[in-house]
Backbone as CSV, one residue per row, in Angstrom:
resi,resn,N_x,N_y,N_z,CA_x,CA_y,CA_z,C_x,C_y,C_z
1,UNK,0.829,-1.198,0.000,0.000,0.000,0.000,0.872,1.261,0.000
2,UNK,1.988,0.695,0.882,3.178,1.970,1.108,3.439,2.740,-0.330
3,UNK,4.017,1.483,-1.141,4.431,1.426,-2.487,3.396,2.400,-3.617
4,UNK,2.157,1.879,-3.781,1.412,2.448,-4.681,0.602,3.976,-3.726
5,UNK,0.908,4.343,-2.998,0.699,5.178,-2.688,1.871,6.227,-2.630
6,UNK,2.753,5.961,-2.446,3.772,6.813,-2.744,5.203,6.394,-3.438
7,UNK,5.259,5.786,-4.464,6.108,5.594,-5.521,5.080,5.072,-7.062
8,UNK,4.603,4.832,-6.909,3.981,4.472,-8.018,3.073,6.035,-8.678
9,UNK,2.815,6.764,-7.856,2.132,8.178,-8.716,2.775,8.578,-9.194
10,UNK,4.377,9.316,-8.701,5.523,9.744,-9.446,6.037,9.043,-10.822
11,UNK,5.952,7.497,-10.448,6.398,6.833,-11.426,5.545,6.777,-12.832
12,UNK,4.076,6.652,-12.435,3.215,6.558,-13.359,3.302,8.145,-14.562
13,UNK,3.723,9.047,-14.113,4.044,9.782,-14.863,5.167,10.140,-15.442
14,UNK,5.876,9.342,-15.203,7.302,9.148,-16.173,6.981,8.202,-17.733
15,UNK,5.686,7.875,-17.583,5.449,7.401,-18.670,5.566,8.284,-19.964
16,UNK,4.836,9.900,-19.587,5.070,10.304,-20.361,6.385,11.821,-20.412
17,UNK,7.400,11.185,-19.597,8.543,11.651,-19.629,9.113,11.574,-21.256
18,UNK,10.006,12.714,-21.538,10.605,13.005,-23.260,11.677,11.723,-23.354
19,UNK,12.638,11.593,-22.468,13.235,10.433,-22.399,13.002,8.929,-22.462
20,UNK,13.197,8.223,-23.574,12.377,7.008,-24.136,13.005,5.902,-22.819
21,UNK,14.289,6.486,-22.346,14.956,5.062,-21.283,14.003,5.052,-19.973
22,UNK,13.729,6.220,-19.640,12.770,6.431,-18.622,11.529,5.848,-18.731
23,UNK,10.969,6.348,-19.724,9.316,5.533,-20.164,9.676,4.412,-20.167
24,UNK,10.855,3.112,-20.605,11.235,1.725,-20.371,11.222,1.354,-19.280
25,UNK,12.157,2.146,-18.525,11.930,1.700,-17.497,11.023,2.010,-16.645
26,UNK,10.474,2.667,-16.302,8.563,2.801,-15.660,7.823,1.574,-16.292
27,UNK,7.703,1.189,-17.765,6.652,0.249,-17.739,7.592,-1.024,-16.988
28,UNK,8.672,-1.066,-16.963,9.643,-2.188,-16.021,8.880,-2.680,-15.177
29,UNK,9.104,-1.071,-14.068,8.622,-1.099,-12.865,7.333,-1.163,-12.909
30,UNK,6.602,-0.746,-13.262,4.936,-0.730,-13.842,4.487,-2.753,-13.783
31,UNK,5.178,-3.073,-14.716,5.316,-4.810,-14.825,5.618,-5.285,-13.486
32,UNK,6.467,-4.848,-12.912,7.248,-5.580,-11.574,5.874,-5.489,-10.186
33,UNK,5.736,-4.040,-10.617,4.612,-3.929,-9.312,3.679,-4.914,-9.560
34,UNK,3.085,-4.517,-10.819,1.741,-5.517,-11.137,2.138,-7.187,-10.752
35,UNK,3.106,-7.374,-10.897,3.380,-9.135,-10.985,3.856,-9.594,-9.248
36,UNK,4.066,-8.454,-8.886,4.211,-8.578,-7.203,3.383,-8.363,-6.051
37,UNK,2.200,-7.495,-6.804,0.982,-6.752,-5.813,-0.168,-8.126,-5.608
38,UNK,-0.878,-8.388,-4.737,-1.758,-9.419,-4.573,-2.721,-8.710,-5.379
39,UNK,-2.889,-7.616,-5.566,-4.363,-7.060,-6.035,-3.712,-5.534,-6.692
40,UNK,-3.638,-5.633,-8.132,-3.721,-4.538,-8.862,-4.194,-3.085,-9.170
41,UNK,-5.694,-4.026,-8.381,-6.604,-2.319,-8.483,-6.740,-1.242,-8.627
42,UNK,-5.058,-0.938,-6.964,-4.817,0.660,-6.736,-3.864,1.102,-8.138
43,UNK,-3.444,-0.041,-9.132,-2.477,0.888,-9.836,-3.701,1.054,-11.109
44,UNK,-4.465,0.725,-11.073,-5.270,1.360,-12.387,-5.401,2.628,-12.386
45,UNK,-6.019,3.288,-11.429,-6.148,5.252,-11.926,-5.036,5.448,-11.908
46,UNK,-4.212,4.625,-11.650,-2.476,6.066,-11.603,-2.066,5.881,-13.155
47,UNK,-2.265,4.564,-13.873,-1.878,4.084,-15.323,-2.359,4.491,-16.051
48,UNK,-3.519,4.497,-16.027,-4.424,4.305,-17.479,-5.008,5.741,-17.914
49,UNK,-4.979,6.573,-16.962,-4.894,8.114,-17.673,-3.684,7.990,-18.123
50,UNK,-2.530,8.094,-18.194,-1.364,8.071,-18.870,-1.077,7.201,-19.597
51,UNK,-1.833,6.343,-19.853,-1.944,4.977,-20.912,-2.428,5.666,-21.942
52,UNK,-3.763,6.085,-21.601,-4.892,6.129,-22.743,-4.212,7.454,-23.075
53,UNK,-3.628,8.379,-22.383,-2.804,9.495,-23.396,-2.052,8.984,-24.317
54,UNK,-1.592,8.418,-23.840,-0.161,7.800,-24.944,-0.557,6.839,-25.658
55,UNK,-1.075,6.175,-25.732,-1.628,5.463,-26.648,-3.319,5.319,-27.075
56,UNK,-4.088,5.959,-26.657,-5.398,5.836,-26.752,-6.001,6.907,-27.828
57,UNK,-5.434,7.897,-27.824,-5.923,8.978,-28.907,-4.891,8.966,-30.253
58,UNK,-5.636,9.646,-31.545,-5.021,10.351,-32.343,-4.309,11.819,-32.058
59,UNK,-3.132,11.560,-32.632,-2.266,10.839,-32.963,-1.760,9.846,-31.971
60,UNK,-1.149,9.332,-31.602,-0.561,8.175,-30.536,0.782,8.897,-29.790
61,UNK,0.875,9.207,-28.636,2.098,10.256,-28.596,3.039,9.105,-28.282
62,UNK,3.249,8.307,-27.259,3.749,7.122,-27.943,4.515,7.100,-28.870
63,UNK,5.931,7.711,-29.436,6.551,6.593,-30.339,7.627,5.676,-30.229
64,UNK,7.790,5.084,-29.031,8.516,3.944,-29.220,7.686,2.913,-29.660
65,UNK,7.913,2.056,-30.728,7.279,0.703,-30.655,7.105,-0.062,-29.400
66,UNK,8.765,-0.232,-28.873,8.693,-1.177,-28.334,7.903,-0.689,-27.023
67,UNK,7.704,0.076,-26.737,6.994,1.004,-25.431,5.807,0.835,-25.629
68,UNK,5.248,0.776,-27.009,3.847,0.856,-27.214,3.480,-0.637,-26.937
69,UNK,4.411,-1.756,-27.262,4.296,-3.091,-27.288,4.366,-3.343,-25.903
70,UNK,4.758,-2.890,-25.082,5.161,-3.108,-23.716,4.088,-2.980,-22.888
71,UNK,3.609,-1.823,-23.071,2.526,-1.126,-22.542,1.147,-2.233,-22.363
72,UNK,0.452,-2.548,-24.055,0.012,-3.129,-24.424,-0.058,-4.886,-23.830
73,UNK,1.050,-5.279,-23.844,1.521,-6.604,-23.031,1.590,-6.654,-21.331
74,UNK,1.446,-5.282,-21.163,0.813,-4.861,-19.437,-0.421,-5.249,-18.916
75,UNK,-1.229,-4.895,-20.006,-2.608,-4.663,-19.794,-2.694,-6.090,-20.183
76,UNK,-2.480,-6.991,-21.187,-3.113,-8.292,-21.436,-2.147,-9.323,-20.329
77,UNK,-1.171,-8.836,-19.679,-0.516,-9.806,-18.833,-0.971,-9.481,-17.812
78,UNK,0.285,-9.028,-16.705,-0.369,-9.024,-15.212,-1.629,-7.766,-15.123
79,UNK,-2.204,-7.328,-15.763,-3.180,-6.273,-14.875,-4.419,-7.301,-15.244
80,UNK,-4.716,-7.784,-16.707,-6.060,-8.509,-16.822,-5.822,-9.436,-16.376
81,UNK,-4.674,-10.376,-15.319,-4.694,-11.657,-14.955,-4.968,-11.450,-13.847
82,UNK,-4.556,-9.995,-13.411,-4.203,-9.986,-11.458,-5.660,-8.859,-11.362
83,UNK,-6.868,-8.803,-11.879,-7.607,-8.044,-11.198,-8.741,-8.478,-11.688
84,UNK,-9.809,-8.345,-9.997,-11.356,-8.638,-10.219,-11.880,-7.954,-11.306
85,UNK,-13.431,-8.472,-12.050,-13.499,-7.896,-13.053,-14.271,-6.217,-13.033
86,UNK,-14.827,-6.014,-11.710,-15.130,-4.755,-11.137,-14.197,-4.233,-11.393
87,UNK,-12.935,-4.117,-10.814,-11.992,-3.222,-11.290,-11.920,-3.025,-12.667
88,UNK,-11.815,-3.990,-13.102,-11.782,-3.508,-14.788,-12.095,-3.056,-15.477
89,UNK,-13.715,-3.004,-15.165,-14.828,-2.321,-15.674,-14.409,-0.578,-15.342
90,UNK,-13.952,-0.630,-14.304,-13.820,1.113,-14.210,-12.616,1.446,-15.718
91,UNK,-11.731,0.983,-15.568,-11.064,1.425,-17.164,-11.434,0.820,-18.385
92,UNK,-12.422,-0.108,-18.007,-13.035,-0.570,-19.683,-12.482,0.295,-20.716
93,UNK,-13.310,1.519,-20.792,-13.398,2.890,-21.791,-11.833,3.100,-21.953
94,UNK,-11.439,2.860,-21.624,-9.508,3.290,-21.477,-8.991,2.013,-22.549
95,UNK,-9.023,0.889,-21.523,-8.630,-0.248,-22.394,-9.107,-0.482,-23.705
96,UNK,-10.709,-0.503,-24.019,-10.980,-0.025,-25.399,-10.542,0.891,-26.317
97,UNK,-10.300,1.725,-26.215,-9.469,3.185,-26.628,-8.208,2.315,-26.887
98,UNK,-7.377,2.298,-26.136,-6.521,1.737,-26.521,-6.004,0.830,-26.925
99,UNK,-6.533,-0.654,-27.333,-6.828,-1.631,-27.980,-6.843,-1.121,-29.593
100,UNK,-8.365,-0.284,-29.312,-9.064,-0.136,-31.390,-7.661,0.952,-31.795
101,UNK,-6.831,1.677,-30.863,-5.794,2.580,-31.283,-4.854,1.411,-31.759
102,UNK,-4.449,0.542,-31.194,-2.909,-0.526,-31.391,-3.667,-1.629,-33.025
103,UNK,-4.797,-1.957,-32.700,-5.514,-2.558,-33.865,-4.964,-1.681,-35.307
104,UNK,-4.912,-0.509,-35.310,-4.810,0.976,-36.552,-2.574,0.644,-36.454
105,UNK,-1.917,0.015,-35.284,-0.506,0.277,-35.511,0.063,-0.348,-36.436
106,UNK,0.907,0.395,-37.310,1.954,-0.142,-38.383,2.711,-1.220,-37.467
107,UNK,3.096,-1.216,-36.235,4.091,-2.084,-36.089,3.429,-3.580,-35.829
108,UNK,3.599,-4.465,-36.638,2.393,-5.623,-36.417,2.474,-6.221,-35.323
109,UNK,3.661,-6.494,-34.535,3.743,-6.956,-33.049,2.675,-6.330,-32.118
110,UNK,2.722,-5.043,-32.593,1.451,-3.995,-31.541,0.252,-5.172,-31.966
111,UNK,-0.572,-5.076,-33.023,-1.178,-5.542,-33.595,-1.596,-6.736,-32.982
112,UNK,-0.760,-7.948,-32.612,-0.597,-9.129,-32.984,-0.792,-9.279,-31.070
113,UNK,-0.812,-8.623,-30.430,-0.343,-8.313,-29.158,-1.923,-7.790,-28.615
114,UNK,-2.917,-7.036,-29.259,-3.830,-6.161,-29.280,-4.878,-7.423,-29.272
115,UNK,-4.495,-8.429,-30.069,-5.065,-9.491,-31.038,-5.436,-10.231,-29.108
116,UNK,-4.419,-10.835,-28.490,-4.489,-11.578,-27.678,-4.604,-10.633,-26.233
117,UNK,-4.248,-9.592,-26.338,-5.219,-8.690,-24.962,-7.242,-8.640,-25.345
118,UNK,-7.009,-8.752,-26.468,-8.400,-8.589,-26.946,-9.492,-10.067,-26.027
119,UNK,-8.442,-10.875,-26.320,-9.074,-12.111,-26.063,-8.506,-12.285,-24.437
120,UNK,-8.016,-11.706,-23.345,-7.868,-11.962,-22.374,-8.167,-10.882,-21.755
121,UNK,-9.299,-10.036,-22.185,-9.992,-8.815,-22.002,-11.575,-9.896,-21.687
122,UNK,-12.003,-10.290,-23.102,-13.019,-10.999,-23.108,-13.408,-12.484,-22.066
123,UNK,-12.195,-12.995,-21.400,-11.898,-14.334,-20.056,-11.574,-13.351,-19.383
124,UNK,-11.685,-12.250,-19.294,-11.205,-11.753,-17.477,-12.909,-10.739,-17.045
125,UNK,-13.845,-11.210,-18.033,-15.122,-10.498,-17.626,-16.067,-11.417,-17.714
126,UNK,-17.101,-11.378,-17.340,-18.565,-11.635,-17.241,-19.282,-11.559,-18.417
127,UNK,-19.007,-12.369,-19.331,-20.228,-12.031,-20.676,-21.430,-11.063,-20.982
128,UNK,-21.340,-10.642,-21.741,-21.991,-9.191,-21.790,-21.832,-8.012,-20.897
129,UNK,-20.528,-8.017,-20.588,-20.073,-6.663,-19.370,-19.267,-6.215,-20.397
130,UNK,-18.338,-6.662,-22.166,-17.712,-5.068,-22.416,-18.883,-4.652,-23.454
131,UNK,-19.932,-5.082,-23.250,-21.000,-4.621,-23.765,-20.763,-4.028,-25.218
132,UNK,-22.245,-4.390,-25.919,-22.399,-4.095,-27.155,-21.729,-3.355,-28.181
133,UNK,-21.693,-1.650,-27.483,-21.027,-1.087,-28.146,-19.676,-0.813,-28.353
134,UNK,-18.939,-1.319,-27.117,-17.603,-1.480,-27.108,-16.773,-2.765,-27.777
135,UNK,-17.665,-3.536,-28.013,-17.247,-5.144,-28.667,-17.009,-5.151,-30.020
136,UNK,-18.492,-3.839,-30.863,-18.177,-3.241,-32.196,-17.539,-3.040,-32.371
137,UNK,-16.875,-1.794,-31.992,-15.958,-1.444,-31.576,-14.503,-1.825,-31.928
138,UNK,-14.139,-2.870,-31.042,-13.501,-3.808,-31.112,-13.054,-4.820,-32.373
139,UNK,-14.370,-5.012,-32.650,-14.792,-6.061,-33.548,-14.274,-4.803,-35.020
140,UNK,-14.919,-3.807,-34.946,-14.379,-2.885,-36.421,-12.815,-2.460,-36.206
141,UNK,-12.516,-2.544,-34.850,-10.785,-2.261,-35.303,-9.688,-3.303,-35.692
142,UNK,-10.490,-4.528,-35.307,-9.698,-6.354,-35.616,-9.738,-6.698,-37.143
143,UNK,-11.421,-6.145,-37.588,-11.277,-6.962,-38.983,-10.579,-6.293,-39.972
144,UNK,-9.833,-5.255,-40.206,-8.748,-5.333,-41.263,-7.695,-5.990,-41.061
145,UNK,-7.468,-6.304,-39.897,-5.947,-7.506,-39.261,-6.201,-8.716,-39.393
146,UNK,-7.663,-9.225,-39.981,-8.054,-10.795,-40.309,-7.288,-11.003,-41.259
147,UNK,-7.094,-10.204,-42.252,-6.792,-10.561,-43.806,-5.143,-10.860,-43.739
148,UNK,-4.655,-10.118,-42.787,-3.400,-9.305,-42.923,-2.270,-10.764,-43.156
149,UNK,-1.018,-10.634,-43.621,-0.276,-11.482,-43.449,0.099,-11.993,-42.090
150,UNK,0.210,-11.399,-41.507,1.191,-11.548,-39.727,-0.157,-11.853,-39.191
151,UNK,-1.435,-12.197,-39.858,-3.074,-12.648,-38.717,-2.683,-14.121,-38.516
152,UNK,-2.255,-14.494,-38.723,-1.681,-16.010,-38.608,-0.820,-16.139,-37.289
């Protein structure tokens, strides 16, 4: 509690520090907390406003790949493995955003990565909780990546 109350706010905004080694290492530590905390919860509001900045809108401010890939592999690893689905539901709108944004990335790893948070988005909820319009959604930012070479 010590931790995400007072190292993890500072940290969470080094995400969008100008320095790309810094933003690496925050999602590091970002990964480390999540895979060490019994319960994730408290780090969702400190992340995911600074998530969904950086990767959730046009343009994507975001440009490391591999940062964007990292990020992305956060959310489908330890945060959707390590949290009730109540919690989740509060950043739904975030995680969507940023999903149908990585679905639109040139770098196909983003892509390919988006592909399988998508699907461990859909096992970490309650059927019919990311609801209708967010599944469209979803569903319209995946199907140009059906066709794609790297959909395999």
């Amino acid at each position: 509690e010590v931790f995400c109350r007072n190292v993890l706010p500072p940290a969470a905004r080094l995400l969008s520090d100008t320095v790309e080694k810094n933003r690496e290492l925050t999602v590091a530590l970002l990964r480390s907390a999540a895979e060490s905390l019994t319960d994730v919860a408290p780090l969702l509001p400190l992340i995911f406003p600074v998530m969904v900045q950086r990767l959730g809108n046009v343009p994507v401010l975001e440009d490391s790949e591999e940062i964007r890939l990292q990020l992305v592999d956060l959310i489908g690893g330890p945060i959707l493995k390590r949290c009730a689905a109540p919690a989740i539901l509060t950043v739904l709108p975030d995680i969507v955003s940023i999903l149908v944004r990585s679905f639109a990335d040139s770098f196909h790893e983003i892509v390919k990565k988006a592909a399988t948070t998508t699907v461990s988005l859909t096992e970490s909820l309650p059927p019919g909780d990311i609801g209708e319009v967010r599944a469209e959604m979803l569903l319209k930012a995946i199907t140009p990546s059906l066709s794609h070479r790297h959909s395999a």
